[in-house]
Short mmCIF file of N, CA and C in Angstrom, two decimals:
data_model
loop_
_atom_site.label_atom_id
_atom_site.label_comp_id
_atom_site.label_asym_id
_atom_site.label_seq_id
_atom_site.Cartn_x
_atom_site.Cartn_y
_atom_site.Cartn_z
N MET A 1 48.88 51.20 -7.52
CA MET A 1 48.23 50.59 -6.63
C MET A 1 46.61 50.34 -6.86
N LYS A 2 46.04 52.14 -7.67
CA LYS A 2 45.00 51.54 -8.01
C LYS A 2 44.57 51.18 -8.39
N THR A 3 45.44 50.67 -9.27
CA THR A 3 44.45 49.08 -10.41
C THR A 3 44.53 47.88 -9.70
N ALA A 4 45.77 47.89 -8.32
CA ALA A 4 45.22 46.48 -7.85
C ALA A 4 43.67 46.64 -7.16
N ILE A 5 43.84 47.99 -6.27
CA ILE A 5 42.59 48.13 -5.20
C ILE A 5 41.42 48.05 -6.78
N ILE A 6 40.58 47.60 -7.69
CA ILE A 6 40.49 48.07 -8.54
C ILE A 6 39.65 47.07 -9.11
N ALA A 7 40.88 46.48 -9.33
CA ALA A 7 41.33 44.02 -9.26
C ALA A 7 40.51 43.64 -7.64
N LEU A 8 40.66 44.39 -7.41
CA LEU A 8 40.29 43.72 -5.74
C LEU A 8 38.65 43.19 -5.01
N ALA A 9 38.22 45.70 -6.11
CA ALA A 9 36.79 45.69 -5.91
C ALA A 9 36.10 44.86 -6.92
N THR A 10 36.58 44.61 -7.77
CA THR A 10 35.97 43.72 -9.53
C THR A 10 35.78 42.30 -8.78
N ALA A 11 37.26 42.11 -8.20
CA ALA A 11 37.12 40.37 -7.55
C ALA A 11 35.87 40.11 -6.56
N THR A 12 36.23 40.88 -5.43
CA THR A 12 34.82 41.00 -4.46
C THR A 12 33.59 41.01 -4.15
N ALA A 13 33.95 41.90 -5.85
CA ALA A 13 31.91 41.88 -6.38
C ALA A 13 31.45 40.55 -7.35
N LEU A 14 32.54 39.92 -8.13
CA LEU A 14 32.49 38.93 -8.01
C LEU A 14 31.77 37.71 -7.49
N LEU A 15 32.45 37.42 -6.84
CA LEU A 15 32.56 36.76 -5.59
C LEU A 15 31.01 36.65 -5.00
N ILE A 16 30.33 38.00 -4.33
CA ILE A 16 29.90 38.48 -3.83
C ILE A 16 28.39 38.17 -4.92
N VAL A 17 28.46 37.94 -5.72
CA VAL A 17 27.21 38.06 -7.12
C VAL A 17 27.18 36.57 -7.45
N GLY A 18 28.66 35.85 -7.41
CA GLY A 18 28.63 34.34 -7.71
C GLY A 18 28.23 33.59 -6.56
N GLY A 19 28.06 34.04 -5.22
CA GLY A 19 27.80 33.87 -3.83
C GLY A 19 26.13 33.63 -4.11
N ALA A 20 26.05 34.74 -4.49
CA ALA A 20 24.38 35.07 -4.32
C ALA A 20 23.93 33.96 -5.09
N GLY A 21 24.25 34.30 -6.91
CA GLY A 21 23.84 33.30 -7.21
C GLY A 21 24.12 32.34 -6.94
N ALA A 22 24.54 31.55 -6.41
CA ALA A 22 25.29 30.16 -6.00
C ALA A 22 24.27 30.17 -4.39
N ALA A 23 23.14 30.75 -4.38
CA ALA A 23 22.75 30.38 -3.03
C ALA A 23 20.85 30.65 -3.76
N GLN A 24 20.99 31.24 -4.66
CA GLN A 24 19.88 31.24 -5.04
C GLN A 24 18.82 29.22 -5.25
N ALA A 25 18.20 29.41 -5.28
CA ALA A 25 17.15 28.43 -4.79
C ALA A 25 17.24 28.12 -6.69
N GLN A 26 17.81 25.72 -6.43
CA GLN A 26 17.57 25.24 -6.98
C GLN A 26 16.37 25.29 -7.63
N GLU A 27 16.15 25.31 -9.58
CA GLU A 27 15.79 25.44 -9.75
C GLU A 27 15.10 23.35 -10.60
N ILE A 28 12.99 24.21 -10.57
CA ILE A 28 12.57 21.80 -10.81
C ILE A 28 12.95 22.44 -12.58
N HIS A 29 12.59 21.14 -12.37
CA HIS A 29 13.30 20.46 -14.16
C HIS A 29 12.17 21.25 -14.71
N LYS A 30 12.25 22.04 -15.75
CA LYS A 30 10.97 22.81 -16.96
C LYS A 30 9.80 21.93 -16.96
N GLY A 31 10.15 19.99 -17.12
CA GLY A 31 9.20 19.83 -17.33
C GLY A 31 8.51 18.62 -16.56
N GLY A 32 8.38 19.73 -14.89
CA GLY A 32 8.32 19.48 -13.93
C GLY A 32 9.18 18.47 -13.16
N MET A 33 8.56 17.95 -11.77
CA MET A 33 9.50 16.64 -11.14
C MET A 33 8.61 15.39 -11.86
N THR A 34 9.46 14.22 -11.05
CA THR A 34 8.79 12.41 -11.20
C THR A 34 8.33 12.12 -9.37
N GLY A 35 8.39 11.48 -9.16
CA GLY A 35 7.43 10.52 -7.80
C GLY A 35 9.09 10.45 -6.92
N PRO A 36 10.22 9.63 -7.61
CA PRO A 36 11.71 9.31 -6.98
C PRO A 36 12.01 10.84 -6.55
N GLU A 37 11.63 12.07 -7.30
CA GLU A 37 11.86 13.28 -6.75
C GLU A 37 11.78 14.07 -5.77
N VAL A 38 10.63 13.97 -5.73
CA VAL A 38 9.89 14.23 -4.59
C VAL A 38 9.43 13.16 -3.37
N ALA A 39 10.06 12.19 -4.16
CA ALA A 39 10.10 10.93 -2.03
C ALA A 39 11.26 11.83 -2.18
N ALA A 40 12.30 11.69 -2.60
CA ALA A 40 13.00 12.11 -2.19
C ALA A 40 13.71 13.86 -1.12
N TRP A 41 12.90 14.73 -2.14
CA TRP A 41 12.89 15.91 -1.52
C TRP A 41 12.06 15.80 -0.57
N LEU A 42 10.81 15.23 0.10
CA LEU A 42 10.29 15.14 1.19
C LEU A 42 10.89 14.27 2.26
N GLN A 43 11.99 13.59 1.67
CA GLN A 43 12.25 13.04 2.89
C GLN A 43 13.91 13.76 3.65
N LYS A 44 14.15 14.32 2.69
CA LYS A 44 15.74 15.58 2.78
C LYS A 44 14.64 16.28 3.86
N GLY A 45 13.64 17.04 3.93
CA GLY A 45 12.89 17.20 5.35
C GLY A 45 12.64 16.26 6.27
N GLY A 46 12.31 15.76 6.06
CA GLY A 46 12.43 14.41 7.49
C GLY A 46 10.41 14.15 8.20
N TYR A 47 10.07 14.37 6.26
CA TYR A 47 9.43 14.12 6.04
C TYR A 47 9.06 12.18 5.34
N LYS A 48 8.08 11.75 6.31
CA LYS A 48 8.04 10.04 5.37
C LYS A 48 7.03 10.52 4.24
N ALA A 49 7.32 8.93 3.26
CA ALA A 49 7.96 9.76 1.57
C ALA A 49 8.16 8.34 1.06
N GLU A 50 6.10 7.69 1.17
CA GLU A 50 5.67 6.52 0.28
C GLU A 50 5.18 5.86 -1.56
N LEU A 51 6.59 5.76 -2.29
CA LEU A 51 5.85 6.33 -3.58
C LEU A 51 5.03 5.20 -3.50
N THR A 52 4.09 5.14 -4.22
CA THR A 52 2.92 3.99 -5.26
C THR A 52 2.08 4.78 -6.67
N LYS A 53 1.78 4.17 -7.31
CA LYS A 53 0.98 4.47 -8.37
C LYS A 53 0.13 4.29 -8.54
N ASP A 54 -0.87 5.20 -8.91
CA ASP A 54 -2.34 6.15 -9.25
C ASP A 54 -3.40 5.12 -9.74
N SER A 55 -4.02 5.23 -10.70
CA SER A 55 -5.07 4.12 -11.34
C SER A 55 -4.78 4.39 -12.91
N SER A 56 -4.25 5.60 -12.70
CA SER A 56 -3.35 5.93 -14.16
C SER A 56 -2.21 5.96 -14.41
N ASP A 57 -1.17 4.90 -13.23
CA ASP A 57 0.04 4.42 -13.52
C ASP A 57 0.85 5.53 -13.64
N ASP A 58 0.35 6.32 -12.99
CA ASP A 58 1.43 8.03 -13.04
C ASP A 58 1.42 8.14 -10.57
N PRO A 59 2.96 8.24 -10.33
CA PRO A 59 3.17 8.75 -9.22
C PRO A 59 2.29 8.90 -8.13
N LEU A 60 1.98 8.08 -7.30
CA LEU A 60 1.27 8.04 -6.12
C LEU A 60 2.14 8.63 -4.36
N ILE A 61 2.44 9.16 -4.00
CA ILE A 61 3.06 9.32 -2.07
C ILE A 61 2.56 9.44 -0.67
N ASN A 62 2.15 8.43 0.19
CA ASN A 62 1.80 8.75 1.31
C ASN A 62 2.69 8.93 2.27
N SER A 63 2.50 10.11 2.79
CA SER A 63 2.81 10.75 3.64
C SER A 63 2.35 11.84 4.79
N ALA A 64 3.51 12.25 5.91
CA ALA A 64 2.03 12.56 7.25
C ALA A 64 3.12 13.61 7.65
N ALA A 65 2.77 14.46 7.76
CA ALA A 65 3.46 15.90 8.62
C ALA A 65 1.83 15.96 9.98
N ASP A 66 3.05 16.17 11.10
CA ASP A 66 2.54 16.74 12.22
C ASP A 66 1.17 15.94 12.72
N GLY A 67 1.01 14.42 12.37
CA GLY A 67 0.20 13.40 12.92
C GLY A 67 -1.13 13.08 11.95
N GLN A 68 -0.81 13.81 10.82
CA GLN A 68 -1.55 13.83 10.14
C GLN A 68 -1.64 13.61 8.45
N THR A 69 -1.77 12.44 8.37
CA THR A 69 -1.47 11.98 6.46
C THR A 69 -2.02 12.46 5.37
N PHE A 70 -1.57 12.13 4.32
CA PHE A 70 -2.30 12.79 3.73
C PHE A 70 -1.50 12.30 2.39
N LYS A 71 -1.08 13.02 0.76
CA LYS A 71 -1.26 11.68 -0.15
C LYS A 71 -0.90 13.09 -1.29
N ILE A 72 0.02 13.04 -2.11
CA ILE A 72 0.15 13.65 -3.39
C ILE A 72 -0.08 13.11 -3.87
N TYR A 73 -0.55 14.10 -4.93
CA TYR A 73 -0.77 13.27 -6.63
C TYR A 73 -0.37 14.40 -7.93
N PHE A 74 -0.15 13.14 -8.23
CA PHE A 74 0.85 13.71 -9.68
C PHE A 74 0.07 13.88 -10.61
N TYR A 75 0.27 15.27 -11.55
CA TYR A 75 -1.25 15.78 -12.94
C TYR A 75 -0.18 15.78 -14.05
N ASP A 76 -0.86 16.24 -15.17
CA ASP A 76 0.62 16.51 -16.10
C ASP A 76 1.60 15.32 -16.54
N CYS A 77 1.39 14.44 -16.35
CA CYS A 77 2.58 14.05 -16.87
C CYS A 77 2.59 13.02 -17.91
N ASP A 78 3.88 13.28 -18.07
CA ASP A 78 4.71 12.24 -19.76
C ASP A 78 4.49 11.18 -19.90
N GLU A 79 5.04 10.95 -20.45
CA GLU A 79 5.36 9.86 -20.33
C GLU A 79 7.00 9.06 -19.31
N ALA A 80 7.73 10.01 -19.10
CA ALA A 80 8.46 9.26 -19.07
C ALA A 80 7.99 9.48 -16.62
N LYS A 81 6.76 9.64 -17.23
CA LYS A 81 6.40 9.73 -15.48
C LYS A 81 7.14 11.59 -15.12
N ARG A 82 7.48 12.78 -15.68
CA ARG A 82 7.33 13.47 -14.81
C ARG A 82 6.60 14.89 -15.18
N CYS A 83 6.41 15.31 -14.28
CA CYS A 83 4.69 15.52 -13.75
C CYS A 83 4.71 17.26 -13.79
N LYS A 84 3.56 18.15 -13.73
CA LYS A 84 3.32 19.47 -14.44
C LYS A 84 3.47 19.64 -12.71
N ALA A 85 2.68 19.48 -12.31
CA ALA A 85 1.22 19.62 -11.12
C ALA A 85 1.28 18.84 -10.16
N LEU A 86 1.11 19.06 -8.79
CA LEU A 86 1.31 18.77 -7.63
C LEU A 86 0.34 18.74 -7.10
N GLN A 87 -0.57 17.44 -5.61
CA GLN A 87 -1.64 18.15 -5.47
C GLN A 87 -1.96 17.31 -4.42
N PHE A 88 -1.83 17.95 -2.95
CA PHE A 88 -1.59 17.86 -1.49
C PHE A 88 -3.27 17.54 -1.33
N SER A 89 -3.48 16.11 -0.85
CA SER A 89 -5.13 15.86 -0.24
C SER A 89 -5.25 15.00 0.65
N ALA A 90 -6.26 15.65 1.66
CA ALA A 90 -5.78 15.04 3.59
C ALA A 90 -7.40 14.73 3.59
N GLY A 91 -7.91 13.37 4.35
CA GLY A 91 -9.34 13.46 3.93
C GLY A 91 -9.60 13.13 5.80
N PHE A 92 -10.97 13.04 5.26
CA PHE A 92 -10.65 13.27 7.46
C PHE A 92 -12.52 12.28 7.24
N ASP A 93 -12.00 11.05 8.11
CA ASP A 93 -13.18 10.55 8.79
C ASP A 93 -14.55 10.80 9.69
N LEU A 94 -14.99 11.51 9.85
CA LEU A 94 -15.52 12.08 11.00
C LEU A 94 -17.22 11.35 11.22
N LYS A 95 -16.93 11.67 12.91
CA LYS A 95 -18.53 10.71 13.49
C LYS A 95 -19.55 11.95 12.68
N THR A 96 -19.61 12.63 13.04
CA THR A 96 -20.82 13.69 12.80
C THR A 96 -20.48 13.97 11.38
N PRO A 97 -20.99 14.27 10.11
CA PRO A 97 -20.61 15.08 9.43
C PRO A 97 -20.54 16.35 9.03
N LEU A 98 -19.51 16.88 8.44
CA LEU A 98 -19.35 18.44 8.56
C LEU A 98 -20.86 19.41 7.86
N LYS A 99 -20.81 20.13 8.33
CA LYS A 99 -22.11 20.63 6.98
C LYS A 99 -21.97 22.18 6.35
N LEU A 100 -21.94 21.21 5.21
CA LEU A 100 -21.97 22.24 4.24
C LEU A 100 -21.41 24.03 4.95
N GLU A 101 -22.02 24.46 5.63
CA GLU A 101 -22.38 25.45 5.90
C GLU A 101 -20.59 25.97 6.91
N LYS A 102 -20.79 24.91 7.53
CA LYS A 102 -19.08 24.43 8.35
C LYS A 102 -18.48 25.05 6.52
N ALA A 103 -18.28 24.00 5.85
CA ALA A 103 -16.80 23.83 5.19
C ALA A 103 -16.83 25.54 3.71
N ASN A 104 -18.23 25.70 3.62
CA ASN A 104 -17.71 27.04 2.65
C ASN A 104 -18.02 28.28 3.78
N GLU A 105 -17.83 28.28 4.84
CA GLU A 105 -17.25 29.66 5.83
C GLU A 105 -15.58 29.54 5.54
N TRP A 106 -15.07 27.72 5.33
CA TRP A 106 -13.93 27.87 6.13
C TRP A 106 -13.11 28.31 4.57
N ASN A 107 -14.24 27.91 2.67
CA ASN A 107 -13.70 28.18 1.76
C ASN A 107 -13.46 29.62 1.09
N ARG A 108 -14.57 30.51 2.62
CA ARG A 108 -14.74 31.59 2.37
C ARG A 108 -13.40 32.54 2.97
N LYS A 109 -13.01 32.09 4.52
CA LYS A 109 -11.98 33.17 5.17
C LYS A 109 -10.33 32.39 4.67
N ASN A 110 -10.53 31.43 3.87
CA ASN A 110 -9.40 30.89 3.75
C ASN A 110 -9.15 30.65 2.10
N ARG A 111 -7.39 31.06 1.42
CA ARG A 111 -6.89 30.95 0.23
C ARG A 111 -6.41 30.00 0.63
N TYR A 112 -6.02 29.33 -0.66
CA TYR A 112 -5.27 27.83 -0.82
C TYR A 112 -6.01 26.58 -0.76
N LEU A 113 -5.96 26.74 0.77
CA LEU A 113 -6.01 24.82 1.14
C LEU A 113 -7.71 25.07 0.58
N LYS A 114 -8.92 24.25 0.28
CA LYS A 114 -10.38 24.20 -0.20
C LYS A 114 -10.44 22.98 0.33
N VAL A 115 -11.73 22.80 0.85
CA VAL A 115 -12.56 22.05 0.96
C VAL A 115 -13.66 21.39 0.69
N TYR A 116 -13.53 20.54 0.46
CA TYR A 116 -15.21 20.00 -0.11
C TYR A 116 -15.73 18.08 0.36
N LEU A 117 -17.15 17.92 0.32
CA LEU A 117 -17.19 17.13 1.44
C LEU A 117 -17.79 16.06 0.78
N ASP A 118 -17.71 14.55 1.33
CA ASP A 118 -17.89 14.01 0.24
C ASP A 118 -19.48 13.77 0.66
N ASP A 119 -19.76 11.83 -0.04
CA ASP A 119 -21.32 11.99 0.45
C ASP A 119 -21.59 11.61 1.63
N ASP A 120 -20.18 11.14 2.25
CA ASP A 120 -20.81 11.29 3.81
C ASP A 120 -20.57 12.21 4.97
N GLY A 121 -20.26 13.99 3.90
CA GLY A 121 -19.76 14.51 4.45
C GLY A 121 -18.30 14.63 4.98
N ASP A 122 -18.13 14.14 4.89
CA ASP A 122 -16.16 14.46 5.77
C ASP A 122 -15.95 14.96 4.29
N PRO A 123 -14.78 15.85 5.35
CA PRO A 123 -13.68 17.22 4.44
C PRO A 123 -13.16 16.53 3.58
N TYR A 124 -11.97 16.88 2.42
CA TYR A 124 -11.42 16.61 2.11
C TYR A 124 -10.97 18.22 1.94
N VAL A 125 -9.43 17.78 2.33
CA VAL A 125 -8.04 19.30 1.65
C VAL A 125 -7.82 18.90 0.57
N GLN A 126 -7.86 20.36 -0.41
CA GLN A 126 -6.37 20.25 -1.51
C GLN A 126 -6.04 20.95 -1.71
N TYR A 127 -4.49 21.05 -2.22
CA TYR A 127 -4.21 21.92 -1.97
C TYR A 127 -2.88 21.91 -3.61
N ASP A 128 -2.95 22.43 -4.73
CA ASP A 128 -2.87 22.49 -5.70
C ASP A 128 -1.02 23.24 -5.85
N VAL A 129 -0.11 22.36 -6.50
CA VAL A 129 1.35 23.28 -7.21
C VAL A 129 1.36 23.10 -8.29
N ASN A 130 2.18 23.96 -9.06
CA ASN A 130 2.33 23.81 -10.05
C ASN A 130 3.93 23.56 -9.86
N VAL A 131 4.68 22.80 -10.63
CA VAL A 131 6.32 22.01 -10.47
C VAL A 131 6.99 22.19 -11.36
N ASN A 132 6.19 23.18 -13.46
CA ASN A 132 7.60 23.40 -13.90
C ASN A 132 7.28 24.51 -14.25
N ALA A 133 8.01 25.26 -15.46
CA ALA A 133 8.24 26.66 -15.73
C ALA A 133 9.01 27.56 -15.23
N GLY A 134 10.14 27.57 -14.74
CA GLY A 134 10.51 28.39 -13.56
C GLY A 134 10.27 28.49 -12.22
N ARG A 135 9.87 26.76 -11.80
CA ARG A 135 9.75 26.71 -9.90
C ARG A 135 10.78 26.33 -9.54
N THR A 136 11.20 26.77 -8.16
CA THR A 136 12.18 26.67 -7.70
C THR A 136 12.14 25.04 -6.41
N MET A 137 13.25 25.29 -6.75
CA MET A 137 12.92 23.74 -4.88
C MET A 137 12.69 24.66 -2.96
N ALA A 138 13.29 26.11 -3.62
CA ALA A 138 12.75 27.12 -2.42
C ALA A 138 10.48 27.51 -2.70
N GLY A 139 10.73 27.71 -3.93
CA GLY A 139 9.01 27.53 -4.05
C GLY A 139 8.72 26.42 -3.40
N LEU A 140 8.91 25.40 -4.10
CA LEU A 140 8.47 24.33 -3.20
C LEU A 140 8.28 23.94 -1.91
N ASP A 141 9.71 25.04 -1.44
CA ASP A 141 9.23 24.34 0.11
C ASP A 141 8.53 25.27 0.57
N ASP A 142 8.68 26.94 -0.14
CA ASP A 142 6.88 27.37 0.58
C ASP A 142 6.21 26.96 0.40
N ASP A 143 5.22 26.48 -0.88
CA ASP A 143 4.17 25.79 -1.11
C ASP A 143 3.36 24.79 -0.07
N PHE A 144 4.35 24.18 0.34
CA PHE A 144 4.42 22.92 1.25
C PHE A 144 4.39 23.60 2.97
N GLY A 145 5.11 24.88 3.08
CA GLY A 145 5.02 25.37 4.19
C GLY A 145 3.35 25.71 4.47
N VAL A 146 2.92 26.63 3.71
CA VAL A 146 1.85 27.22 3.57
C VAL A 146 0.52 25.32 3.70
N TRP A 147 0.86 24.59 3.18
CA TRP A 147 0.14 23.29 2.98
C TRP A 147 -0.05 22.30 4.50
N THR A 148 1.36 22.36 5.20
CA THR A 148 1.46 21.66 6.27
C THR A 148 1.00 22.55 7.32
N GLY A 149 1.21 24.41 7.42
CA GLY A 149 0.10 25.10 8.11
C GLY A 149 -1.70 24.84 8.13
N MET A 150 -1.83 25.85 7.06
CA MET A 150 -2.78 25.31 6.87
C MET A 150 -3.33 23.65 7.52
N ILE A 151 -3.50 23.06 6.93
CA ILE A 151 -3.87 21.29 7.52
C ILE A 151 -3.96 21.64 8.90
N GLY A 152 -2.82 22.33 9.63
CA GLY A 152 -3.10 22.09 10.60
C GLY A 152 -4.28 22.94 11.86
N GLU A 153 -4.51 24.40 10.91
CA GLU A 153 -5.39 25.22 11.11
C GLU A 153 -6.58 24.70 10.67
N PHE A 154 -6.96 23.93 9.92
CA PHE A 154 -7.43 23.25 9.90
C PHE A 154 -8.48 21.84 10.44
N THR A 155 -8.00 21.38 10.88
CA THR A 155 -8.30 19.89 11.89
C THR A 155 -8.22 20.55 13.04
N THR A 156 -7.37 22.21 13.44
CA THR A 156 -8.34 22.91 14.90
C THR A 156 -9.34 23.63 14.21
N PHE A 157 -9.91 24.14 12.80
CA PHE A 157 -10.87 23.67 12.79
C PHE A 157 -12.38 23.40 12.38
N ILE A 158 -11.60 22.17 12.27
CA ILE A 158 -13.15 20.96 12.49
C ILE A 158 -13.15 20.08 13.59
N ASP A 159 -12.41 20.28 14.61
CA ASP A 159 -12.22 20.07 16.16
C ASP A 159 -11.97 18.28 15.53
N TRP A 160 -10.61 17.81 15.25
CA TRP A 160 -10.18 16.47 14.48
C TRP A 160 -9.11 16.55 15.96
#
């Protein structure tokens, strides 16, 4: 009887550990992600994902969240177009240029999402994400949540 209880307890522990392991986030390929992988991830989350290419023939995705369009640029890509970094980017064509002081205020008070101004004083925000070397899809989901949350805060900040 004692042996049966120990065996049952061991089997239960293995199921719990196995279940926890299965519940762990899926790892991203150690070399990064491809355009089709990122597009599929976005679409699985219910987001638009128009996969194109940039001027360097690297993947480029056009997407949107909460009514705001944005692009996803791919960096550090190998010959197979598996890329180690993504950059979420959005631009805003304002009627009145954003003042440098206002952009600097945002950058001083906020981490992660950084703003710069183009030659016309229009703001662009960017958020960089590494997607290699042990990263997980859950981590990417979290980064995307930061991006979408902060883009909303930024549009409020500039009265968009």
